[in-house]
Amino acid sequence: MHDKTLTELAAALDAGEFSSRELTQNLLERIGALDPEINSFISVTGEQALAAADAADAVRAKGNAGPLTGLPLALKDIFCTLGVKTSCGSRMLDSFVSPYDATVVEKLSEAGMVSLGKTNMDEFAMGSSNENSHYGPVKNPWDLNAVPGGSSGGSAAAVAAGLVPAALGTDTGGSIRQPASFCGITGLKPTYGRVSRYGIIAYASSLDQAGPMARSAEDCALLLGAIAGHDLRDSTSVARGVPDYREALGESLSGLKIGLPKEYFGDGLDPQVEAAVRDAVKVYESLGATVREVSLPHTHHAIRAYYVIAPAEASSNLSRYDGVRFGHRCENPTDLIDLYKRSRAEGFGEEVKRRILMGTHTLSEGFFDAYYKKAQQVRRLIRQDFLDAFEDVDVLMGPTSPTPAFDLGANKDPVSMYLQDIYTIAINLAGIPGISIPVGLAGSRPVGLQILAPHFAEPQLLNIAHQFQQATDWHRQQPAFGKENA
Amino acid sequence: MSLEHADVKRAAHLARIALGDDEAAHYAADLGRILEMADQLQAVDTEGVAPLAHPLDATQRLRADEVTEGNQRERFQRCAPAVENGLYLVPRVVE
């Protein structure tokens, strides 16, 4: 049962092939047997999971099951979860047991989903390899020498390894799409404001967005329908109805206009990645789409603008960790300033401190206009590139990442690590939705195709990904890892 | 632009992060290179372009100024490193 999609599992539960308790137990056993090898979970919440599964089975027995009742998933450890340790991958929050649920957690448990635990991640979602976690790196199930990507690396690896059929991640500069690409799964970053951020530990609030990571676009549609929507507790969530994302999944792609941004096929793109992406585009042509080249002229400024804006917002968001109300506190502080300074120095890891220092510097007197204001102006130009492109084409396609998953320890230098996100980062600045789907292998490591659509065009975006998955079976490929464990 | 050791120490103080001299030197080198990357933004003509703070250009929604949350002091203080009689404990601030 570990290799089925959510949609298939729901059908099996309906048909009485197994119960939610049996499914949950099976996956908890797989996690126990396999996760020590890949380290994709920070906390496994077996007891709560079995209780939720029993409750779901009882609901089903009464004939009241919804589409998600009794289906298992995992949550990135950035989602506040009532009564469960919520660490955000940081020593700072190692002792933090959340006193409340994030809105998305509340919605999924109301829908009857069963959370198996909290997945590993780069500390405070800052990273592209999951090597910045206080709880150690995650390994890629496709190749244990490779990173799973980041920052939602644990979520991606857990789905790829068949430990859970789906997981939630968050994406501030590519943190759902890049690990989905590296681990051969489907991952959607919705439009900014589509999903409530309430209870999601903040990194860069004008960029952060939560989304589903799963085995198919259809499953992502199912999950997005459950988590999307306006929330009074998040003033940036958008007051707009939630469509039935599965309803659009049958539409033909005949006449679809695809744009290939020429900047996404330039220097630094791995030839095997390019070949797999171009083959995927040919599949779309065979489904009736037309393809043309387009330009997003400010692409190369996106990483530069991001590494001003995101650290600036992070330096402000992370000022709440003061060692007083919650989180890590140093031993024997001599005075209040010493308490703050040593608690924060001990609680935060190197990359988090680097970004806080960067943000504090660029926001400080004398530097604000040159950096933050300038970056926000360039951000508008970056968004305009996409709005202009969508005048001519329906969607954009390109590689999710310039390379397949790289080796653990390969990118020691922060700037070279930042450049990994060259194709994903502009999407967060523009606020548009993007999805990564598996379209091939480079050796043993998966390749992802990124598809981008206008604001709130998730129904079309999911259908376009789904049609590819109806015509091909890349999304059904699985790593050898864990295959012998039934 | 390059970043001086003193700039890093200043930022660390503003951010309330204890930083030794060796660490400051390490961060100065890294941050210098990140700022060098950011400095390339200066080449973009942004004359007359309004800064974009929210990707949908939304403005802050307001609600009526009403109490909507109950008092949950005990529950929230369970997360705290040190409390006594419902108060958060910190080192003495006023002698």
XYZ file of C-alpha atoms in Angstrom:
581
model
C 0.000 0.000 0.000
C 3.016 2.308 0.332
C 3.305 2.976 -3.407
C -0.252 4.142 -4.013
C -1.428 7.699 -4.575
C -3.864 9.382 -2.202
C -6.568 8.956 -4.816
C -5.911 5.211 -5.040
C -5.723 4.855 -1.263
C -9.075 6.625 -0.888
C -10.623 4.148 -3.332
C -9.075 1.210 -1.436
C -10.401 2.510 1.889
C -13.838 2.956 0.316
C -13.727 -0.582 -1.060
C -12.774 -1.924 2.366
C -9.490 -3.423 1.108
C -7.857 -2.198 4.306
C -8.659 0.210 7.112
C -7.012 3.524 7.870
C -5.535 1.890 10.998
C -3.938 -0.881 8.881
C -2.611 1.664 6.413
C -1.260 3.871 9.197
C 0.379 0.918 10.937
C 1.950 -0.268 7.704
C 3.489 3.147 7.031
C 4.644 3.614 10.632
C 6.471 0.286 10.316
C 8.086 1.420 7.070
C 9.172 4.666 8.740
C 10.648 2.674 11.637
C 12.536 0.371 9.289
C 13.690 2.824 6.629
C 13.858 6.329 8.044
C 17.018 5.820 10.129
C 18.751 5.538 6.741
C 17.429 8.793 5.209
C 16.504 10.910 8.285
C 13.411 12.446 6.711
C 11.431 12.761 9.968
C 12.205 14.904 13.028
C 9.206 13.563 14.993
C 7.043 10.527 14.313
C 3.677 10.849 16.061
C 2.556 7.220 15.983
C 0.094 7.300 18.858
C -1.748 10.382 17.648
C -1.735 8.918 14.140
C -3.348 5.648 15.221
C -5.965 7.519 17.246
C -6.765 9.723 14.246
C -6.903 6.629 12.004
C -9.369 4.935 14.367
C -11.509 8.063 14.407
C -11.419 8.130 10.597
C -12.380 4.459 10.391
C -15.332 5.163 12.677
C -16.450 8.056 10.468
C -16.176 5.809 7.423
C -18.157 3.035 9.114
C -21.006 5.517 9.587
C -20.895 6.360 5.889
C -19.659 9.893 6.492
C -16.207 9.676 4.888
C -15.034 12.612 2.780
C -12.389 12.413 0.059
C -9.498 12.722 2.550
C -10.877 10.740 5.491
C -8.276 8.352 6.877
C -5.543 9.265 4.383
C -2.042 9.642 5.831
C 0.421 12.475 5.290
C 3.388 14.171 6.922
C 3.907 17.823 7.798
C 7.095 19.801 7.368
C 8.242 20.730 10.863
C 7.449 24.382 10.137
C 3.690 23.899 10.696
C 2.627 24.524 14.277
C 0.919 21.364 15.488
C -0.968 21.353 18.788
C 0.803 19.318 21.440
C 3.597 18.251 19.080
C 7.190 19.463 18.984
C 7.508 22.038 16.210
C 11.224 22.700 15.772
C 11.534 24.344 12.340
C 14.785 22.367 12.066
C 16.391 24.588 14.697
C 18.028 24.142 18.067
C 16.186 27.345 18.969
C 12.859 25.478 18.940
C 14.092 22.022 19.978
C 11.988 22.222 23.156
C 8.997 24.013 21.607
C 5.732 22.080 21.828
C 3.179 24.130 19.938
C 0.179 25.368 21.948
C -1.935 25.660 18.781
C -2.516 24.331 15.270
C -1.689 26.152 12.050
C -4.807 26.820 9.972
C -3.758 24.242 7.361
C -3.164 21.614 10.052
C -6.591 22.325 11.496
C -8.187 22.041 8.045
C -6.484 18.735 7.234
C -7.417 17.167 10.538
C -11.013 18.373 10.141
C -10.958 16.680 6.727
C -9.993 13.469 8.541
C -6.372 13.220 7.428
C -3.916 11.321 9.596
C -0.562 13.008 10.239
C 2.277 10.530 10.775
C 4.744 13.150 11.933
C 6.893 16.164 11.246
C 9.511 16.152 8.519
C 13.081 17.364 8.485
C 13.977 20.669 6.849
C 16.665 23.302 6.532
C 16.664 25.415 9.682
C 13.905 28.050 9.464
C 13.456 26.988 5.805
C 16.763 28.592 4.847
C 18.574 26.296 2.463
C 18.461 24.337 -0.768
C 19.887 20.988 0.347
C 18.476 20.155 3.792
C 22.061 20.222 5.082
C 21.254 23.171 7.372
C 19.065 21.173 9.758
C 19.894 20.971 13.467
C 18.734 17.343 13.180
C 21.244 16.407 10.501
C 21.007 16.122 6.725
C 18.374 14.104 4.856
C 19.471 11.641 2.179
C 17.867 11.343 -1.220
C 16.146 7.931 -1.565
C 17.159 7.808 -5.240
C 20.840 8.017 -4.359
C 21.977 8.081 -0.758
C 25.020 10.183 -1.701
C 22.770 12.966 -2.960
C 20.881 15.703 -1.147
C 17.051 15.654 -1.333
C 16.975 19.420 -1.989
C 15.604 21.957 0.418
C 14.216 23.405 2.390
C 11.302 20.882 2.357
C 13.805 18.036 1.885
C 12.349 15.716 4.519
C 8.844 16.000 3.037
C 10.137 15.207 -0.468
C 12.344 12.311 0.656
C 9.563 10.770 2.775
C 7.173 10.734 -0.195
C 9.848 9.417 -2.592
C 10.781 6.617 -0.172
C 7.151 5.518 0.170
C 6.957 6.445 3.845
C 3.924 8.652 3.228
C 1.810 9.219 0.113
C 1.929 12.994 0.531
C 3.334 15.789 2.656
C 2.959 19.501 3.125
C 5.866 21.793 2.431
C 6.490 25.505 2.241
C 8.142 27.448 -0.553
C 9.810 30.847 -0.129
C 12.280 30.644 -3.030
C 11.782 27.112 -4.369
C 11.568 25.029 -1.201
C 8.690 22.837 -2.447
C 9.561 22.664 -6.154
C 13.318 22.037 -5.984
C 13.147 19.116 -3.511
C 10.155 17.719 -5.466
C 12.357 17.851 -8.556
C 15.368 16.255 -6.806
C 13.222 13.448 -5.347
C 11.063 12.705 -8.395
C 7.705 13.768 -6.957
C 5.074 16.414 -7.745
C 5.167 19.649 -5.734
C 2.989 22.755 -6.042
C 3.676 26.261 -4.799
C 0.310 28.035 -4.916
C -0.289 31.716 -5.632
C 0.847 33.954 -2.765
C -2.150 34.388 -0.455
C -3.980 31.263 -1.695
C -3.169 29.308 1.488
C -3.221 30.770 5.008
C 0.166 31.315 6.630
C -1.315 31.367 10.146
C 0.713 29.050 12.346
C 3.447 28.533 9.766
C 6.734 29.648 11.276
C 7.641 32.762 9.320
C 10.800 33.160 7.252
C 10.083 35.870 4.628
C 6.447 36.826 4.954
C 5.941 38.433 1.535
C 7.236 35.244 -0.152
C 6.281 32.277 2.079
C 3.531 29.971 0.830
C 2.519 26.431 1.811
C 1.642 23.729 -0.686
C 1.235 20.000 -1.341
C 3.959 17.486 -2.256
C 2.671 14.169 -3.552
C 2.890 11.402 -6.171
C 0.627 13.049 -8.721
C -0.895 16.343 -9.785
C -4.297 14.837 -9.041
C -3.279 14.321 -5.402
C -1.932 17.872 -5.249
C -5.325 19.088 -6.521
C -7.062 17.105 -3.796
C -4.831 18.548 -1.070
C -4.869 22.114 -2.356
C -8.669 22.073 -2.252
C -8.460 21.154 1.417
C -5.899 23.751 2.506
C -6.707 26.782 0.299
C -8.962 29.621 1.273
C -9.333 32.877 3.087
C -8.408 33.020 6.765
C -9.204 35.958 9.008
C -6.107 35.097 11.038
C -3.785 35.761 8.073
C -4.313 39.248 6.703
C -2.363 38.350 3.539
C -4.594 35.407 2.664
C -6.836 36.300 -0.239
C -10.601 36.590 0.120
C -11.498 34.569 -2.944
C -13.510 31.385 -3.414
C -11.776 28.035 -3.694
C -12.593 26.222 -6.938
C -12.872 22.429 -7.162
C -9.348 21.759 -8.366
C -10.207 18.244 -9.515
C -13.013 19.413 -11.755
C -10.620 20.959 -14.298
C -8.480 17.824 -14.505
C -10.186 16.399 -17.572
C -9.696 19.312 -19.940
C -7.936 18.867 -23.278
C -4.668 20.712 -23.895
C -5.470 21.296 -27.537
C -4.500 24.878 -28.380
C -2.537 25.403 -25.161
C 0.177 28.032 -25.700
C 3.446 27.199 -23.940
C 6.291 29.689 -23.574
C 9.867 28.581 -22.983
C 11.783 31.426 -21.308
C 15.113 31.590 -23.128
C 16.814 32.672 -19.884
C 15.889 29.257 -18.377
C 17.862 27.357 -21.007
C 21.167 29.195 -20.770
C 24.622 28.684 -19.291
C 24.892 26.339 -16.353
C 21.990 24.095 -17.409
C 22.965 20.428 -17.188
C 22.609 18.825 -20.664
C 20.752 15.759 -19.310
C 18.292 18.026 -17.508
C 17.781 20.064 -20.661
C 17.211 16.930 -22.745
C 14.583 15.554 -20.317
C 12.796 18.915 -20.169
C 12.752 19.278 -23.974
C 11.390 15.729 -24.299
C 8.613 16.630 -21.867
C 7.764 19.696 -23.934
C 7.487 17.404 -26.996
C 4.929 15.327 -25.090
C 2.911 18.508 -24.643
C 3.152 19.217 -28.375
C 1.808 15.739 -29.031
C -1.120 16.609 -26.730
C -1.999 19.587 -28.920
C 0.003 22.427 -27.381
C 2.027 24.960 -29.357
C 5.432 26.111 -28.149
C 7.308 29.371 -28.582
C 10.300 31.053 -27.035
C 9.674 33.986 -24.706
C 11.914 36.240 -22.642
C 11.907 37.160 -18.953
C 14.608 39.827 -19.199
C 15.086 40.434 -15.459
C 15.625 36.752 -14.601
C 19.244 37.202 -13.562
C 18.324 39.900 -11.087
C 15.899 37.628 -9.214
C 18.478 35.924 -7.001
C 20.050 39.292 -6.229
C 16.715 40.865 -5.255
C 15.703 37.784 -3.277
C 18.873 37.759 -1.182
C 18.140 41.326 -0.140
C 14.388 40.969 0.470
C 14.263 37.533 2.128
C 17.075 38.129 4.668
C 15.609 41.560 5.481
C 12.222 40.028 6.246
C 13.899 37.147 8.096
C 15.893 39.484 10.318
C 12.641 41.083 11.382
C 10.626 37.833 11.719
C 13.317 36.044 13.707
C 13.713 38.884 16.197
C 10.900 37.192 18.186
C 13.304 34.483 19.405
C 14.544 36.236 22.491
C 14.947 33.403 25.015
C 12.161 34.822 27.179
C 8.735 33.573 26.132
C 9.632 30.365 24.304
C 12.590 28.692 22.640
C 16.207 28.206 23.637
C 17.670 30.145 26.559
C 21.359 30.339 27.455
C 22.665 29.300 30.888
C 23.259 31.937 33.603
C 22.670 35.188 31.710
C 24.356 38.158 33.401
C 21.849 40.704 32.118
C 19.040 41.002 29.596
C 21.298 41.855 26.621
C 23.524 38.897 27.459
C 20.412 36.708 27.652
C 19.298 37.799 24.174
C 22.710 37.633 22.575
C 23.854 34.260 23.844
C 20.436 32.601 23.519
C 20.322 33.661 19.861
C 23.980 32.824 19.191
C 23.465 29.309 20.610
C 19.972 28.715 19.225
C 20.558 29.676 15.588
C 22.763 27.813 13.115
C 25.290 29.346 10.762
C 23.080 29.988 7.708
C 20.298 31.512 9.808
C 22.777 33.871 11.471
C 24.245 34.766 8.081
C 20.824 35.794 6.783
C 19.881 37.678 9.950
C 23.160 39.609 9.782
C 22.667 40.295 6.075
C 19.118 41.547 6.639
C 20.031 43.613 9.664
C 22.850 45.243 7.711
C 20.790 46.099 4.605
C 17.929 47.485 6.701
C 20.219 49.609 8.849
C 20.586 53.351 8.545
C 22.371 54.446 5.394
C 21.848 51.188 3.488
C 18.057 50.847 3.273
C 17.506 52.751 0.003
C 20.457 51.186 -1.795
C 19.400 47.644 -0.973
C 15.883 47.052 0.282
C 14.096 49.759 -1.670
C 16.079 49.005 -4.813
C 15.321 45.290 -4.508
C 11.591 45.993 -4.090
C 11.654 48.126 -7.246
C 13.412 45.363 -9.172
C 10.825 42.962 -7.751
C 8.102 44.898 -9.562
C 10.049 44.620 -12.838
C 10.460 40.869 -12.300
C 6.729 40.461 -11.776
C 6.064 42.581 -14.878
C 8.200 40.164 -16.951
C 5.753 37.384 -16.062
C 2.630 39.520 -16.622
C 3.975 40.490 -20.058
C 4.806 36.883 -20.956
C 1.311 35.732 -19.950
C -0.139 38.198 -22.486
C 1.252 35.917 -25.209
C 1.253 32.416 -23.708
C -0.863 30.460 -21.228
C 1.947 28.903 -19.230
C 5.725 28.864 -19.036
C 7.857 25.735 -18.855
C 11.474 25.045 -18.054
C 13.707 23.057 -15.740
C 12.951 23.330 -12.012
C 16.639 23.243 -11.169
C 19.723 23.634 -13.372
C 21.109 20.264 -12.243
C 19.829 17.002 -10.814
C 20.344 16.514 -7.055
C 23.940 17.303 -6.146
C 26.147 15.326 -3.763
C 25.945 15.857 -0.005
C 28.636 18.384 0.913
C 29.119 19.568 -2.695
C 28.055 23.200 -2.212
C 29.973 24.553 0.742
C 29.965 28.139 -0.441
C 26.751 30.108 0.318
C 26.675 32.019 -2.973
C 27.029 28.863 -5.082
C 24.229 27.281 -3.027
C 22.019 30.349 -3.623
C 22.537 30.043 -7.376
C 20.851 26.606 -7.294
C 17.515 28.421 -7.057
C 17.932 30.438 -10.245
C 14.746 29.103 -11.911
C 12.487 28.972 -8.860
C 13.150 32.187 -6.963
C 11.550 34.710 -9.337
C 8.219 32.909 -9.014
C 7.991 33.792 -5.313
C 8.934 37.399 -6.014
C 6.132 37.565 -8.613
C 3.676 35.642 -6.393
C 2.551 33.313 -9.207
C 1.936 29.559 -8.823
C 4.420 26.947 -10.015
C 4.549 23.160 -10.041
C 7.400 20.691 -10.484
C 6.676 17.282 -11.996
C 9.107 14.422 -12.652
C 9.958 14.053 -16.354
C 13.042 11.853 -16.501
C 16.218 10.629 -14.910
C 19.785 11.874 -15.216
C 21.633 8.686 -14.288
C 20.039 7.624 -11.010
C 18.705 11.084 -10.133
C 15.301 12.534 -11.130
C 14.718 15.600 -13.304
C 11.823 17.989 -12.740
C 9.879 20.123 -15.199
C 8.637 23.409 -13.779
C 5.357 24.792 -15.078
C 4.353 28.376 -14.238
C 0.941 30.001 -14.596
C -0.686 33.390 -13.904
C -1.915 34.314 -10.421
C -4.737 31.982 -9.269
C -4.512 29.758 -12.394
C -3.953 26.644 -10.239
C -6.884 24.788 -11.905
C -5.220 25.074 -15.333
C -1.741 24.460 -13.916
C -2.802 21.258 -12.153
C -4.648 20.023 -15.242
C -1.609 20.651 -17.437
C 0.559 18.635 -15.030
C -2.138 15.949 -14.795
C -2.414 15.542 -18.580
C 1.326 14.826 -18.767
C 0.914 12.219 -16.050
C -1.959 10.615 -17.984
C 0.307 10.307 -21.040
C 3.532 9.183 -19.301
C 4.548 7.264 -16.199
C 7.534 9.208 -14.881
C 5.534 10.067 -11.763
C 5.097 6.338 -11.057
C 8.845 5.616 -11.042
C 10.251 4.729 -7.653
C 13.730 4.429 -6.241
C 15.171 1.006 -5.400
C 15.471 2.196 -1.791
C 12.888 0.494 0.417
C 11.462 -1.656 -2.387
C 12.133 -4.908 -0.540
C 10.109 -3.650 2.458
C 6.500 -4.319 1.532
C 30.586 46.656 -1.557
C 32.985 45.064 0.844
C 32.010 44.680 4.437
C 34.254 45.680 7.298
C 34.684 43.656 10.441
C 33.122 46.577 12.333
C 30.012 46.466 10.094
C 29.456 42.830 10.984
C 29.947 43.509 14.674
C 27.477 46.382 14.434
C 24.868 44.236 12.669
C 25.411 41.447 15.219
C 24.839 43.894 18.045
C 21.684 45.285 16.402
C 20.448 41.722 15.826
C 21.365 40.753 19.404
C 23.604 37.859 18.387
C 26.823 37.236 20.331
C 29.669 36.955 17.820
C 33.359 36.310 18.474
C 36.076 38.035 16.429
C 36.869 34.898 14.403
C 33.216 34.384 13.571
C 32.840 38.044 12.603
C 35.776 37.703 10.197
C 34.197 34.611 8.648
C 30.836 36.324 8.202
C 32.477 39.500 6.858
C 33.964 37.505 3.978
C 30.675 35.704 3.178
C 28.455 38.741 3.553
C 30.858 40.784 1.429
C 30.367 38.362 -1.438
C 26.590 38.258 -0.993
C 26.493 42.075 -1.009
C 28.667 42.091 -4.121
C 25.987 39.969 -5.770
C 23.245 42.307 -4.505
C 25.196 45.343 -5.731
C 24.550 44.247 -9.320
C 20.970 45.466 -8.792
C 22.337 48.979 -9.092
C 22.713 48.404 -12.852
C 18.911 48.122 -13.263
C 17.091 51.296 -14.271
C 14.313 51.675 -11.687
C 13.563 55.334 -12.302
C 9.877 55.899 -11.492
C 9.264 52.235 -10.494
C 7.250 51.872 -7.277
C 8.634 49.331 -4.786
C 6.597 46.099 -4.703
C 5.931 45.004 -1.127
C 3.114 42.519 -1.776
C 3.026 40.384 -4.926
C -0.678 41.104 -5.449
C -0.343 44.783 -4.479
C -2.851 44.115 -1.710
C -3.219 46.578 1.105
C -3.638 45.684 4.752
C -7.197 44.716 5.617
C -8.555 46.150 8.830
C -11.060 44.668 11.220
C -13.045 46.090 14.098
C -10.943 46.614 17.215
C -12.603 43.904 19.274
C -11.218 41.287 21.612
C -11.428 37.924 19.852
C -8.961 35.825 21.844
C -9.469 34.645 25.392
C -6.764 34.786 28.039
C -4.568 31.678 27.718
C -1.647 32.774 29.864
C -1.019 29.418 31.505
C -1.105 27.533 28.264
C 1.324 29.876 26.561
C 3.631 30.093 29.547
C 4.135 26.342 29.380
C 6.473 27.050 26.429
C 8.586 29.500 28.413
C 12.071 28.696 29.736
C 11.434 30.345 33.124
C 8.207 31.595 34.727
C 7.038 32.235 38.271
C 3.580 33.242 39.529
C 2.423 33.855 35.967
C 5.370 36.131 35.170
C 8.262 35.595 32.773
C 11.594 35.555 34.583
C 14.545 37.512 33.176
C 17.749 38.809 34.775
C 17.292 41.905 36.935
C 16.941 44.961 34.675
C 16.650 47.733 37.306
C 18.988 47.642 40.307
